[in-house]
mmCIF file of C-alpha atoms in Angstrom:
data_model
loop_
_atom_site.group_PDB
_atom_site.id
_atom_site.type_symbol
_atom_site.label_atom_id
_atom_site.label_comp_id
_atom_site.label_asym_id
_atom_site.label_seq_id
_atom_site.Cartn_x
_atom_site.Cartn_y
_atom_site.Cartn_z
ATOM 1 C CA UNK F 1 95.431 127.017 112.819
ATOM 2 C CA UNK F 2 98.613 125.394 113.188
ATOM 3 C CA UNK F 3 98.254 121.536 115.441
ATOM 4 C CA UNK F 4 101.138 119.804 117.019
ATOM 5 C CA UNK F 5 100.912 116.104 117.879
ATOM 6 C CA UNK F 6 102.815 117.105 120.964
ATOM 7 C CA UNK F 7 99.322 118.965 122.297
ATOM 8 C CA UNK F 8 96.617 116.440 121.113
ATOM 9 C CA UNK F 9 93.475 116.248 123.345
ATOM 10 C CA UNK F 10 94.650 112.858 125.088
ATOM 11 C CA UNK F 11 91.594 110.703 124.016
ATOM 12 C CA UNK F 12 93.329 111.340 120.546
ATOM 13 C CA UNK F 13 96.010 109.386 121.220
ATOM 14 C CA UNK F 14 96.788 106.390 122.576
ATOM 15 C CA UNK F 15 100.188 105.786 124.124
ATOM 16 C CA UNK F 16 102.161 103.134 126.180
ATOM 17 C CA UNK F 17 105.441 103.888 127.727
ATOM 18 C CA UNK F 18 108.140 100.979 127.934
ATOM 19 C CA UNK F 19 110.623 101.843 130.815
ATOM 20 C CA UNK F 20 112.610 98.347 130.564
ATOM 21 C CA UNK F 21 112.872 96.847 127.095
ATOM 22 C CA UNK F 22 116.576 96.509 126.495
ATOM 23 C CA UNK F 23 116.990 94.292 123.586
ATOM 24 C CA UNK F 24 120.230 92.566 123.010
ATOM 25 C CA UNK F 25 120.153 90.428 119.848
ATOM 26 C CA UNK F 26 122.131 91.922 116.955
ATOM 27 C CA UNK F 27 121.831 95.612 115.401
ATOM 28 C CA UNK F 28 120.569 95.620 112.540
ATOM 29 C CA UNK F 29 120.307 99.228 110.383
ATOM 30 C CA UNK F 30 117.711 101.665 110.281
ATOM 31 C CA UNK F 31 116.960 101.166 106.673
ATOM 32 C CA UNK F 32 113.331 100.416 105.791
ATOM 33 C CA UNK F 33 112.837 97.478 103.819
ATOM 34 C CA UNK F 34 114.090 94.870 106.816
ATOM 35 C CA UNK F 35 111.541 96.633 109.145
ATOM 36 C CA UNK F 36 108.838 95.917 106.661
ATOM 37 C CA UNK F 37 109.940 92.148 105.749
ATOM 38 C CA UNK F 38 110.102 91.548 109.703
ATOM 39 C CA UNK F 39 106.039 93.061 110.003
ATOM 40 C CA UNK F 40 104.943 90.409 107.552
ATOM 41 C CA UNK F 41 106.417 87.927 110.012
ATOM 42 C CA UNK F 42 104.480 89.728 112.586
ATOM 43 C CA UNK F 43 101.044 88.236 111.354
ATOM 44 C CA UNK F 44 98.946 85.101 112.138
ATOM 45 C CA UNK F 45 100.346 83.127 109.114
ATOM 46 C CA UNK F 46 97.278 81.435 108.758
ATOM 47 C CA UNK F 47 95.086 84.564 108.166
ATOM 48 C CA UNK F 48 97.578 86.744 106.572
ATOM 49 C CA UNK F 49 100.144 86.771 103.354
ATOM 50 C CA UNK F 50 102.160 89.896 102.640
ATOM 51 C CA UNK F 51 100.346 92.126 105.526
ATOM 52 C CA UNK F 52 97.093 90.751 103.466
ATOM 53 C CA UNK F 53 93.635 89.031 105.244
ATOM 54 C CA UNK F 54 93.506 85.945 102.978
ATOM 55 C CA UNK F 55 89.807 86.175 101.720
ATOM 56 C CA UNK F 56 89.211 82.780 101.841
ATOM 57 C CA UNK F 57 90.264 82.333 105.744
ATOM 58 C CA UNK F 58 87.331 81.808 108.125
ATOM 59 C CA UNK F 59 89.072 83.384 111.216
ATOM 60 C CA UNK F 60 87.871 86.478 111.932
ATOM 61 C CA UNK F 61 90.037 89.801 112.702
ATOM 62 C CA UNK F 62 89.778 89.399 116.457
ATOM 63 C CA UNK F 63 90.558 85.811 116.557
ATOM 64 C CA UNK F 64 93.421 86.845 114.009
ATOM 65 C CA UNK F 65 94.754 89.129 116.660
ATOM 66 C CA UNK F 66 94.455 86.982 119.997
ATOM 67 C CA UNK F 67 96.642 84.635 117.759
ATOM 68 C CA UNK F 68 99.059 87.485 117.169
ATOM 69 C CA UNK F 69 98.874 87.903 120.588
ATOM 70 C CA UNK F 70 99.484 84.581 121.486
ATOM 71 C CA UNK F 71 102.676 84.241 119.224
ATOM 72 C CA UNK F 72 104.513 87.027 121.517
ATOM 73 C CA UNK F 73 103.180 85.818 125.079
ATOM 74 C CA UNK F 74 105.931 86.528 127.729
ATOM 75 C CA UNK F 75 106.865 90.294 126.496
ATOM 76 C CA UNK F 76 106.395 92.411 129.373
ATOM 77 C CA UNK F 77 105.496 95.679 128.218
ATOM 78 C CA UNK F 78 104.747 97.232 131.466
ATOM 79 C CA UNK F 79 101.888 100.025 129.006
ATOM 80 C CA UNK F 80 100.751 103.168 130.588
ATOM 81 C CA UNK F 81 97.809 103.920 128.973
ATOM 82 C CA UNK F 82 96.317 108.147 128.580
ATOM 83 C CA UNK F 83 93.160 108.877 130.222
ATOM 84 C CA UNK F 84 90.230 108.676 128.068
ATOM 85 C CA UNK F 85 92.009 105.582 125.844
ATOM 86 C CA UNK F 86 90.288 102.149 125.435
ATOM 87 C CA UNK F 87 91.755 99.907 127.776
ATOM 88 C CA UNK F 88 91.339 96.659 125.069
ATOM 89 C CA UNK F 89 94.592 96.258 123.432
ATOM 90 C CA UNK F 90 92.157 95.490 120.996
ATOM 91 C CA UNK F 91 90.032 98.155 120.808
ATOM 92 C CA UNK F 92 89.783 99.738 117.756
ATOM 93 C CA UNK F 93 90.613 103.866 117.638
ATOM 94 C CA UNK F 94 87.678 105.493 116.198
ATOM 95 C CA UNK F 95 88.368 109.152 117.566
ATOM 96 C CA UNK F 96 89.889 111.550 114.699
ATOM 97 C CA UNK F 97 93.207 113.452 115.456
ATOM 98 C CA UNK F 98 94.170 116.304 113.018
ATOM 99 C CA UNK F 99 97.265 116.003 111.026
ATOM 100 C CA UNK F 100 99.768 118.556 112.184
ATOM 101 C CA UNK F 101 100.382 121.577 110.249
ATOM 102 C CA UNK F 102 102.509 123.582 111.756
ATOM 103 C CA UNK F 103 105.261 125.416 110.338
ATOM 104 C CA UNK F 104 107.482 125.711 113.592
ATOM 105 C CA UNK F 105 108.501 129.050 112.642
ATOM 106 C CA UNK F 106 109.909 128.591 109.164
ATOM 107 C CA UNK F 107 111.631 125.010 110.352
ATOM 108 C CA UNK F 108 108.875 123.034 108.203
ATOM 109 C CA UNK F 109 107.717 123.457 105.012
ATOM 110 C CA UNK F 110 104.877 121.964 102.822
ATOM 111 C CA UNK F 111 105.856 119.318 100.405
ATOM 112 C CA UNK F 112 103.427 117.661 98.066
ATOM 113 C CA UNK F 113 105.044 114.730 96.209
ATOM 114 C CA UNK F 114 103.326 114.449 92.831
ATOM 115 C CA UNK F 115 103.040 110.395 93.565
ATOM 116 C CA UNK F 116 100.182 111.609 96.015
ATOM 117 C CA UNK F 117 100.895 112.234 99.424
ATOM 118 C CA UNK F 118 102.037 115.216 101.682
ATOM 119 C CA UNK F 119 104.288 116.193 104.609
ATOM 120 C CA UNK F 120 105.757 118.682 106.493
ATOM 121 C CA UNK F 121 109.487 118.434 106.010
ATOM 122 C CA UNK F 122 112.731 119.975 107.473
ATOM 123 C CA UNK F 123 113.444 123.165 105.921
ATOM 124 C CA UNK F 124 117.069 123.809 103.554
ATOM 125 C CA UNK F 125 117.911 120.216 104.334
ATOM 126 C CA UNK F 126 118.793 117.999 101.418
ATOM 127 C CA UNK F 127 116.479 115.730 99.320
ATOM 128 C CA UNK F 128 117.197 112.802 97.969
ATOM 129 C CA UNK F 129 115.000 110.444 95.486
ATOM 130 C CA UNK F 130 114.758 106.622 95.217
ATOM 131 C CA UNK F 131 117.684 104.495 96.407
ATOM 132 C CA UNK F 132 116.625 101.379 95.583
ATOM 133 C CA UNK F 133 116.206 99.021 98.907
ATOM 134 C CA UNK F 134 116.275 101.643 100.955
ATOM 135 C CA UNK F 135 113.972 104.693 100.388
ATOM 136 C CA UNK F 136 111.680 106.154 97.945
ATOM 137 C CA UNK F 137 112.754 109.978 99.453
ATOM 138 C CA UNK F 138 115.205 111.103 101.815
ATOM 139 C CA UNK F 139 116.179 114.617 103.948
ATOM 140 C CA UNK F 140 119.074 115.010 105.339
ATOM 141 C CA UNK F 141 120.777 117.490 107.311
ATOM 142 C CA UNK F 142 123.372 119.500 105.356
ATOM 143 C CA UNK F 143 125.801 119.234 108.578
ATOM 144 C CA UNK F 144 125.308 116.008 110.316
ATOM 145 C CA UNK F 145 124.194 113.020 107.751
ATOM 146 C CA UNK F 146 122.788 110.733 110.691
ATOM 147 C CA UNK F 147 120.363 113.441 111.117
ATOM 148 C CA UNK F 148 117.597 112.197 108.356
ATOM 149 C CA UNK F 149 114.113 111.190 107.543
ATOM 150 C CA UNK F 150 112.820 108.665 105.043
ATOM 151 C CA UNK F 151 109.742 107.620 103.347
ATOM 152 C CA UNK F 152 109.450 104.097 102.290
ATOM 153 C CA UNK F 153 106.824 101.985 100.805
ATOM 154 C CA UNK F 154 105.958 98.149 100.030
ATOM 155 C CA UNK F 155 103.509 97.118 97.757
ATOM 156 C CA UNK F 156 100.387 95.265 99.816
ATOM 157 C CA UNK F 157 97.603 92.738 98.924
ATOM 158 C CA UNK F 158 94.119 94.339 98.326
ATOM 159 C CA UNK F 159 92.539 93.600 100.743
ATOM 160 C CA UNK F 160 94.868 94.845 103.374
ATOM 161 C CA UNK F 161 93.567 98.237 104.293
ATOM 162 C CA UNK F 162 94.877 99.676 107.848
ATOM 163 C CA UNK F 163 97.741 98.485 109.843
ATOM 164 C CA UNK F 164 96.135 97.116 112.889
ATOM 165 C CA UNK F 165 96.709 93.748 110.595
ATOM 166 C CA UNK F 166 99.903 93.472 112.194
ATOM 167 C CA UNK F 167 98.441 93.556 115.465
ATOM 168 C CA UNK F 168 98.355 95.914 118.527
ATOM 169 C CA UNK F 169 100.438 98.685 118.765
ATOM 170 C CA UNK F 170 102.549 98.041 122.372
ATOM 171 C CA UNK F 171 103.213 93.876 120.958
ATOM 172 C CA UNK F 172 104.182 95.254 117.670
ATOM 173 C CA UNK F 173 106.603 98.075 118.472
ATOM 174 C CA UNK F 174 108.167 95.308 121.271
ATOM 175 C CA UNK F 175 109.009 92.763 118.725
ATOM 176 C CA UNK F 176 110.498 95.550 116.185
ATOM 177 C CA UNK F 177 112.809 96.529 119.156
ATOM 178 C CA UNK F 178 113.697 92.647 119.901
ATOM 179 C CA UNK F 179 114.976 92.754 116.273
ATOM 180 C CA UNK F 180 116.992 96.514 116.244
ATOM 181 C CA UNK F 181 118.791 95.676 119.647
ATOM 182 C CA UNK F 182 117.111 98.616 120.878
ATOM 183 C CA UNK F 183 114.664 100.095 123.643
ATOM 184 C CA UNK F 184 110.805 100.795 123.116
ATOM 185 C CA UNK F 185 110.407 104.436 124.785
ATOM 186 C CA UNK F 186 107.076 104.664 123.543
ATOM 187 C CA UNK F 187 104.146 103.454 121.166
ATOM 188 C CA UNK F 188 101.353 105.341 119.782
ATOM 189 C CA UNK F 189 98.348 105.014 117.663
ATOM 190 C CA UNK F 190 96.037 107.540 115.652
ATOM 191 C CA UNK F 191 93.517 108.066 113.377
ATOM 192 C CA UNK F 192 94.015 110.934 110.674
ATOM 193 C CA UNK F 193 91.765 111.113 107.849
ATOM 194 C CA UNK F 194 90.407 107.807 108.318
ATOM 195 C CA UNK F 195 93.979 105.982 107.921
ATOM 196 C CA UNK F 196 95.500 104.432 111.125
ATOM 197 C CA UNK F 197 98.984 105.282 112.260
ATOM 198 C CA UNK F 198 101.153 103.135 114.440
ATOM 199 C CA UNK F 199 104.191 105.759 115.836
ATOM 200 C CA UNK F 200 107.047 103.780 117.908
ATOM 201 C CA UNK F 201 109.571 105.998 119.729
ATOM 202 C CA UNK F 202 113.366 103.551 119.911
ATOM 203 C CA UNK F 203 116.336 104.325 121.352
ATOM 204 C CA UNK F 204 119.442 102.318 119.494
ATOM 205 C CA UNK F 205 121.624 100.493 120.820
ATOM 206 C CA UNK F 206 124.943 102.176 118.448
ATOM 207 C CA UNK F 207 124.055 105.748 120.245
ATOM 208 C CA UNK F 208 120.965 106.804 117.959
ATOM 209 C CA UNK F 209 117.396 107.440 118.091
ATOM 210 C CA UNK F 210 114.536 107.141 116.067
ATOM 211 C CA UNK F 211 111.061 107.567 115.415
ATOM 212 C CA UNK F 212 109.372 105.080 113.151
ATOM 213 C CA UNK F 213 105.635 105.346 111.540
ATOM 214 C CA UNK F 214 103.800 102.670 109.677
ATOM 215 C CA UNK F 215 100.281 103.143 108.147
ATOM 216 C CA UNK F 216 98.321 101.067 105.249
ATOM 217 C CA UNK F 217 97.219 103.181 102.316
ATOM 218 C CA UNK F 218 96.316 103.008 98.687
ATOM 219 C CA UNK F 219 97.390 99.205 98.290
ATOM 220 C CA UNK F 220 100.872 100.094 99.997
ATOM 221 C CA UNK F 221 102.232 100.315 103.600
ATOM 222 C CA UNK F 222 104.221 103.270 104.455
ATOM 223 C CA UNK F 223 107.086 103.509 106.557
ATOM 224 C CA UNK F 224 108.699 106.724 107.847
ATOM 225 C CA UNK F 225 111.386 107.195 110.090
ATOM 226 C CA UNK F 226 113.250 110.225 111.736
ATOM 227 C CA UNK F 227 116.858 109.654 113.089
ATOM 228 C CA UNK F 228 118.977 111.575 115.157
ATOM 229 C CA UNK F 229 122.025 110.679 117.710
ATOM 230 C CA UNK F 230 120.758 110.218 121.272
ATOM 231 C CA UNK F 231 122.297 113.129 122.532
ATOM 232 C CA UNK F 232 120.478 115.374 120.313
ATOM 233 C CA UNK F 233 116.755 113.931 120.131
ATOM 234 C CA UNK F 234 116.044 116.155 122.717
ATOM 235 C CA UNK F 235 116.288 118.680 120.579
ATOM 236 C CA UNK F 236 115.269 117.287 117.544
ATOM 237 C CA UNK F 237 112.043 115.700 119.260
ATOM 238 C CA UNK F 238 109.305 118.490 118.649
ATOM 239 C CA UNK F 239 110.524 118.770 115.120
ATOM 240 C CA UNK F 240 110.467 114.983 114.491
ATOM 241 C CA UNK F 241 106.772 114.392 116.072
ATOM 242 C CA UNK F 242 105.482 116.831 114.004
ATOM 243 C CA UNK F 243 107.218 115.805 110.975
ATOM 244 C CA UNK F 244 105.756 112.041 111.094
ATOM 245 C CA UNK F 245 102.149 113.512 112.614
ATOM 246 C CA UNK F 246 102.158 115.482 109.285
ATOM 247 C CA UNK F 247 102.368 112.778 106.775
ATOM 248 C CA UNK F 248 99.666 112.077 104.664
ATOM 249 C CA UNK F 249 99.499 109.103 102.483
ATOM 250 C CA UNK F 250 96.813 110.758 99.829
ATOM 251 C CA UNK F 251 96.287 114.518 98.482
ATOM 252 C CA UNK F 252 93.810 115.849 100.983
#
């Protein structure tokens, strides 16, 4: 049976809608590899190193948190959250939400990257491999270029294991927006298969939009992000959700 993200039972997900975040420091690009650098900046830096728990630190995860907390006081995020979610920002996500397999009619197809890991991607768009600082694989639309979606990862400590290190979803997705000059439209969490995914929904600043997902697997975190231009994310958004609720970081 075929699952969109888009239909998820609602104690599945948990999401926070930001109507007011305009942002207004500089733009900065949609590649990857800035987004991670600014997430290890994210973290209590005296309980984590390179989106790692230092094993000899004697504050505990919650304590680790209310001090990520702490360090972005004065954000207003104004969070709706669904019916059925925890109300702690803190609370930890324990219900399971299937990854999406739907084929959207022949739009999606199956890719399994021999490096271990699968998704649903666009189909007859172009792929691209490894450019170095940017993205380990690309697609691309064969008409408009600024219609794409990457995969990146980054290399992570051991003893990192799930991205709630960074902290909670709403404070995290806020702060990447203070740094892309754009607005939060929404931030979501799941659990898939045991790993926990952090979605943020932005719209840009230069006229784009984009969806961005981060999740901590096999010793690396994974970002992947779906861009379109603002006038056409309403019709690229069904595709898009269930492109990054498809990813799966291991051969399952």
């Amino acid at each position: 049976q075929e699952v969109s993200p888009l239909h998820f039972p609602r104690p599945y997900y948990r999401l926070s809608h930001f109507s007011s975040i305009q942002l207004s420091e500089h733009s900065s690009s949609t590649m990857v590899r800035p987004t991670l650098c600014f997430l290890a900046a994210l973290a209590p830096a005296t309980s984590v190193s390179a989106f790692s728990i230092n094993d000899n630190s004697a504050v505990s995860r919650r304590e680790s948190f209310t001090k990520t907390a702490s360090l972005f006081g004065g954000i207003a995020t104004s969070a709706a959250v669904l019916v059925g979610a925890p109300a702690s920002s803190f609370a930890v996500v324990t219900d399971e939400t299937p990854k999406t397999s739907t084929r959207m009619g022949g739009l999606l197809e199956k890719y399994q990257d021999p490096r271990g890991w699968t998704i649903m991607a666009p189909s007859g768009w172009n792929k691209f491999d490894g450019e170095v600082g940017a993205y380990d694989v690309k697609w691309e639309d064969l008409v408009d270029p600024t219609e794409n979606i990457k995969l990146s990862s980054t290399p992570v400590k051991s003893t990192t294991t799930s991205v709630d290190i960074l902290g909670p979803v709403e404070e995290v997705g806020a702060n990447l927006a203070s740094k892309r000059n754009a607005k939060l439209v929404a931030a979501l969490e799941r659990q898939t298969d045991g790993i926990l995914f952090y979605t943020f929904d932005f719209a840009l600043e230069d006229g784009t939009h984009q969806l961005l997902q981060l999740c901590v697997n096999k010793g690396k975190i994974w970002s992947l992000d779906a861009n379109t231009k603002e006038k056409k994310y309403k019709k690229r958004k069904e595709l898009y959700y269930n492109v990054v609720g498809s990813f799966m970081p291991k051969l399952a």
